[in-house]
Amino acid sequence: MPKRKSYSTSAQEIDLSSVPIPVPPFDNSLPPPSKRRASQRANVRQKIGLVSTNPDENAEVLDGPQALRASPDAEERDERLNVEKLGANVATQVKDEEDEVPSLVTGGDTESSLSELSENESPTRKMTPKPKAGQSAGKKTLVADSKSKGKKSLPAATAKKEDAKEPQFLDPEAEGDEEADEEEIQAALSRPPPVHSDYLPLPWKGRIGYACLCTYLRFSNPPVFSSRTCRIASILENRHPLKDPDQPPHATKNRPDRDQPASIARGQAYVESLGLANARDIVKMLRWNHKYGIKFLRLSSEMFPFASHEEYGYKLAPFASEVLAEAGKVAAELGHRLTTHPGQFTQLGSPRKQVIDNAMRDLEYHAELLSLLKLPAQQDRDAVMILHLGGVFGDKAATLDRFRENYAKLSPGIKDRLVLENDDVSWSVHDLLPLCEELNIPMVLDFHHNNIIFDSEQIREGTKDIIELYPRILATWKRKNITPKMHYSEPTPAAITGRQRRKHNPRVATLPPCPPDMDLMIEAKDKEQAVFELMRTFKLPGFDSFNDMIPHVRKDDNKPVKLLKKKTPRKKTKKIKSEEDELEVIDDIIDAEEDYIQETIPEEDVGMGGAEGRVYWPPGMEQWLRPVKKVLKKKDPEDKEKLTPAKKRKVAAKPEDGVQQDGLTTTSNPANLTSKKSQAIGKTSAKKATTPKKAPKIEPMPSTSNDEQSDAMPDLSEHEHESLPPKKTKVAPARKSARAKRVSYAEEVGE
């Protein structure tokens, strides 16, 4: 019996006679149904009392798995994970969903930072997806908008399960296109055109960099990146010893044995090992960047998983002090700048104490990470932590007051590194600049965010009017003797509305009108490739240090490569008479095996692009980083009749001495016999040296017309079973008598 749908019961309780059935608009006489806006849905939900903080059910929550970020570059992920299993923990991508964001599991109102953005009031709040046709305003059940036009709307619980089945990228830059209704598109197209500056900061004298992940090193062998992570369940599982402690851990063959007693220290050692592996890869990334003229890098906030967690958190010293000091030593030697960017849920203006406590711990973790690098004085001052102000929570003035209050509680080490950045959701440059001047906090100008959220009464959209604020912005950095930095990115070409324009383009086409000695962070999905694109376009320093990759081929890895096989020489038939002959045979074998030996690349050169620097892949050609996928071709029915090479050799090796007919063998052509045998021998020199066998002699057939040989003909009846094969046709034997004599039918000479 099919399972009853969850909404079938409620549908039966409704009196269908009282429900009006609309007439399909077969003509254009009826006006189209009015479109419901986000504010109307919010009023309905307030009346019903079903306001939920679950982002899969409540479209007002802007921090769900599919929500757009104020900082799309704050978190970097390149793995496809299951949102349902992970609880959509986009906040830190490693936090426990049951401890930190229980609203994702229960759907209730909890003291979590995840539900705070539902109280935001921003210019983009009303830009919600258009409701599906037939969705009434008074309907109590929240209906999730379908992703495709032809998909029927389902209840929230059912839609949530279906969406959770689809794996999602936790990389905010990899979000899909945002749908917009006609009014949003019309309003976006009607806005005044942007006014951009024609100034280019050339010749370039500053440092240019990217965020967190190098795409080329990520797919090297072994991979190099600094964002390895885990789940809390993995930490708890690894508190138990392995089933076989003498063998390395394995996903299936050697897992932790939960029947044995657990140890907290063992689980802590597991998560610390991930952080140490991440920190060690910083050195390789710095040297790779330096080789290609990149001297600016943002470190991943997920370098040490769960370091700022309330229950599973830990200090980085002393276990990570030596590894981080080594990375800082290399950065100081090469003159590189290192920064960090805590996640969008690290907010100091929240009205909830739990969120403030989490933010304090997260800032302490980032400050300790940068301090353990042991950088020189100026580079240490330049190692800043970029932070967004966060949500508005209904009142900007009250939020600013809470930020001032919580900022005063921070330690001096955090205050020395904290800087604020304008975002693309709520806080514009004109909102943050007075606060930064008041509290002596440097301000990071993000050109892309400024083109989305700006004060239209004071400046126009574009890069021209914002130049007037450069003196005030740069002054916030000079007060603390910190080198200024700016962020630059571009929207996708197809973006129209403000919500769509938040998504970053994989690469940028131009440079912003910043000072030529600025430290510029390029926030793009293609990471270092976006920097390479700018280098080639404007001939920036280092543009001639790299070249295009060979598709799917990497010569800077120690991965074994299948080479063309070289046939080993066969042993000669002649015997080895002296030591010189024996040495010649050994030399031949060694020469044949040289093709199978691959030259080992030194560890410091692995993943560095080789002598030719083949590390650039064109836009849209990210698949060049991976090996070619093997495509299995379907067998053609006609190929069954074709002989494989092995079958051809067998056919050639079969002796074709003669053809049997009616149990008798006829002689074949000796010339053909010799040629067939020569084909079976092979093409090698050793096989050609062998002499073919002689064809077997076959006695002539008896004939009754030969008078001279009739007397010498043997009696074939006595040797019938020995010399001749049995006949295929069965013939009845002739009846013989005991007194029967042998009769010779040969004609006598006298007759």
Coordinates of N, CA, C and O in Angstrom, one line a residue, residues 51-117:
V51 N 6.8 31.7 12.7 CA 8.0 32.2 12.3 C 9.1 31.2 12.7 O 9.3 30.9 13.8
S52 N 9.9 30.8 11.7 CA 10.9 29.8 11.9 C 12.3 30.3 11.5 O 12.4 31.2 10.6
T53 N 13.3 29.9 12.2 CA 14.7 30.3 11.9 C 15.4 29.3 11.0 O 16.6 29.5 10.8
N54 N 14.6 28.3 10.6 CA 15.2 27.4 9.7 C 15.3 28.0 8.3 O 14.3 28.3 7.7
P55 N 16.6 28.1 7.7 CA 16.7 28.8 6.4 C 16.1 28.0 5.3 O 15.8 28.6 4.2
D56 N 15.8 26.7 5.5 CA 15.2 25.9 4.4 C 13.7 26.2 4.4 O 13.0 25.8 3.4
E57 N 13.1 26.7 5.5 CA 11.7 26.9 5.6 C 11.4 28.4 5.5 O 10.3 28.8 5.0
N58 N 12.2 29.3 6.1 CA 12.0 30.7 6.2 C 12.9 31.4 5.2 O 14.1 31.4 5.4
A59 N 12.3 32.1 4.2 CA 13.0 32.8 3.2 C 13.7 34.0 3.7 O 14.6 34.6 3.1
E60 N 13.3 34.5 4.9 CA 13.8 35.7 5.5 C 15.2 35.5 6.1 O 15.9 36.4 6.4
V61 N 15.5 34.2 6.4 CA 16.8 33.9 7.0 C 17.9 34.0 5.9 O 17.8 33.1 5.0
L62 N 18.8 34.9 6.0 CA 19.8 35.1 4.9 C 21.0 34.3 5.1 O 22.0 34.4 4.3
D63 N 21.1 33.4 6.1 CA 22.4 32.7 6.3 C 22.2 31.2 6.2 O 22.8 30.5 7.0
G64 N 21.3 30.8 5.4 CA 21.2 29.4 5.1 C 22.3 28.8 4.2 O 23.2 29.6 3.8
P65 N 22.2 27.6 3.8 CA 23.2 27.0 2.9 C 23.3 27.7 1.6 O 24.4 27.8 1.0
Q66 N 22.1 28.2 1.1 CA 22.1 28.9 -0.2 C 22.2 30.4 -0.1 O 22.1 31.1 -1.1
A67 N 22.3 30.9 1.1 CA 22.2 32.4 1.3 C 23.5 33.0 0.8 O 24.6 32.4 0.7
L68 N 23.4 34.3 0.4 CA 24.6 35.0 0.0 C 25.3 35.6 1.1 O 24.7 36.1 2.1
R69 N 26.6 35.7 1.1 CA 27.4 36.1 2.2 C 27.7 37.6 2.0 O 27.8 38.2 1.0
A70 N 28.0 38.2 3.2 CA 28.5 39.6 3.2 C 30.0 39.5 2.8 O 30.5 40.5 2.2
S71 N 30.6 38.4 3.0 CA 32.0 38.2 2.6 C 32.2 36.8 1.9 O 32.4 35.8 2.6
P72 N 32.0 36.8 0.6 CA 32.1 35.5 -0.1 C 33.4 34.8 0.0 O 33.5 33.7 -0.3
D73 N 34.4 35.5 0.4 CA 35.8 34.9 0.5 C 36.2 34.5 1.9 O 37.3 34.1 2.1
A74 N 35.3 34.7 2.8 CA 35.6 34.4 4.2 C 35.9 32.9 4.4 O 36.7 32.5 5.3
E75 N 35.2 32.1 3.7 CA 35.3 30.6 3.9 C 35.6 30.0 2.5 O 34.9 30.3 1.6
E76 N 36.5 29.1 2.5 CA 36.9 28.4 1.2 C 36.7 27.0 1.4 O 37.2 26.3 2.3
R77 N 36.0 26.4 0.4 CA 35.8 24.9 0.4 C 35.8 24.5 -1.1 O 35.3 25.1 -1.9
D78 N 36.4 23.3 -1.3 CA 36.4 22.8 -2.6 C 35.9 21.4 -2.7 O 36.0 20.7 -3.7
E79 N 35.2 20.9 -1.6 CA 34.7 19.6 -1.6 C 33.2 19.6 -1.6 O 32.6 20.5 -0.9
R80 N 32.6 18.7 -2.2 CA 31.1 18.6 -2.2 C 30.7 17.7 -1.1 O 31.0 16.6 -1.0
L81 N 29.9 18.3 -0.2 CA 29.4 17.6 1.0 C 27.9 17.5 1.0 O 27.2 18.2 0.3
N82 N 27.4 16.7 1.9 CA 26.0 16.5 2.1 C 25.5 17.4 3.1 O 25.9 17.3 4.3
V83 N 24.7 18.4 2.7 CA 24.2 19.4 3.7 C 23.3 18.8 4.8 O 23.3 19.2 5.9
E84 N 22.6 17.7 4.4 CA 21.7 17.1 5.4 C 22.5 16.5 6.5 O 22.1 16.6 7.7
K85 N 23.5 15.8 6.1 CA 24.3 15.1 7.2 C 25.1 16.1 8.0 O 25.3 15.9 9.2
L86 N 25.6 17.2 7.3 CA 26.4 18.1 8.1 C 25.6 19.2 8.8 O 26.1 20.0 9.5
G87 N 24.3 19.2 8.6 CA 23.5 20.1 9.3 C 23.6 21.5 8.7 O 23.3 22.5 9.3
A88 N 24.2 21.6 7.4 CA 24.4 22.9 6.8 C 25.1 23.9 7.6 O 24.8 25.0 7.8
N89 N 26.2 23.4 8.3 CA 27.0 24.2 9.2 C 27.9 25.1 8.4 O 29.1 25.0 8.4
V90 N 27.3 26.1 7.7 CA 28.1 27.0 6.9 C 28.8 28.0 7.8 O 29.7 28.7 7.3
A91 N 28.4 28.2 9.0 CA 29.0 29.2 9.9 C 30.5 29.0 10.0 O 31.3 30.0 9.7
T92 N 31.0 27.9 10.4 CA 32.4 27.6 10.4 C 32.8 26.4 9.6 O 34.0 26.1 9.6
Q93 N 31.8 25.7 9.0 CA 32.0 24.6 8.2 C 32.6 23.4 9.0 O 32.9 22.4 8.4
V94 N 32.9 23.5 10.2 CA 33.3 22.4 11.0 C 32.6 22.4 12.4 O 32.9 21.5 13.2
K95 N 31.8 23.4 12.7 CA 31.1 23.4 14.0 C 30.0 22.3 14.0 O 29.5 21.9 13.0
D96 N 29.8 21.8 15.2 CA 28.8 20.8 15.4 C 27.4 21.4 15.2 O 27.1 22.3 15.9
E97 N 26.6 20.8 14.4 CA 25.3 21.3 14.1 C 24.4 21.2 15.3 O 23.5 22.1 15.5
E98 N 24.5 20.3 16.1 CA 23.6 20.1 17.3 C 24.0 21.1 18.4 O 23.2 21.5 19.2
D99 N 25.3 21.4 18.5 CA 25.7 22.3 19.6 C 25.6 23.7 19.2 O 25.3 24.6 20.1
E100 N 26.0 24.1 18.0 CA 26.1 25.5 17.6 C 24.9 26.0 16.9 O 24.5 27.1 17.1
V101 N 24.3 25.2 16.0 CA 23.1 25.7 15.3 C 22.0 24.7 15.4 O 21.6 24.0 14.4
P102 N 21.4 24.5 16.6 CA 20.3 23.6 16.7 C 19.1 23.9 15.9 O 18.2 23.1 15.7
S103 N 19.0 25.2 15.5 CA 17.8 25.6 14.7 C 17.8 24.9 13.4 O 16.7 24.7 12.8
L104 N 18.9 24.4 12.9 CA 18.9 23.7 11.7 C 18.3 22.3 11.8 O 17.9 21.7 10.9
V105 N 18.4 21.8 13.0 CA 17.9 20.4 13.3 C 16.4 20.4 13.7 O 15.6 19.7 13.3
T106 N 16.2 21.3 14.7 CA 14.8 21.3 15.3 C 13.9 22.3 14.6 O 12.7 22.2 14.7
G107 N 14.5 23.3 14.0 CA 13.6 24.3 13.4 C 13.1 25.3 14.3 O 12.3 26.2 14.0
G108 N 13.4 25.2 15.6 CA 12.9 26.1 16.6 C 13.7 27.4 16.8 O 14.8 27.5 16.2
D109 N 13.3 28.3 17.7 CA 14.0 29.5 18.0 C 15.0 29.2 19.0 O 14.7 28.7 20.1
T110 N 16.3 29.4 18.8 CA 17.4 29.1 19.7 C 18.3 30.3 19.8 O 18.3 31.2 18.9
E111 N 19.2 30.3 20.8 CA 20.2 31.3 20.9 C 21.4 31.0 20.0 O 22.4 30.6 20.5
S112 N 21.2 31.2 18.8 CA 22.2 30.9 17.8 C 22.4 32.0 16.9 O 21.5 32.8 16.6
S113 N 23.7 32.2 16.4 CA 23.9 33.3 15.5 C 23.3 33.1 14.1 O 23.2 34.0 13.3
L114 N 22.9 31.9 13.9 CA 22.3 31.5 12.6 C 21.0 32.3 12.3 O 20.7 32.6 11.2
S115 N 20.3 32.5 13.4 CA 18.9 33.1 13.2 C 19.0 34.6 13.4 O 17.9 35.2 13.3
E116 N 20.1 35.2 13.6 CA 20.2 36.6 13.8 C 19.9 37.4 12.5 O 19.3 38.4 12.6
L117 N 20.4 36.9 11.4 CA 20.2 37.7 10.2 C 18.8 37.8 9.8 O 18.5 38.5 8.9

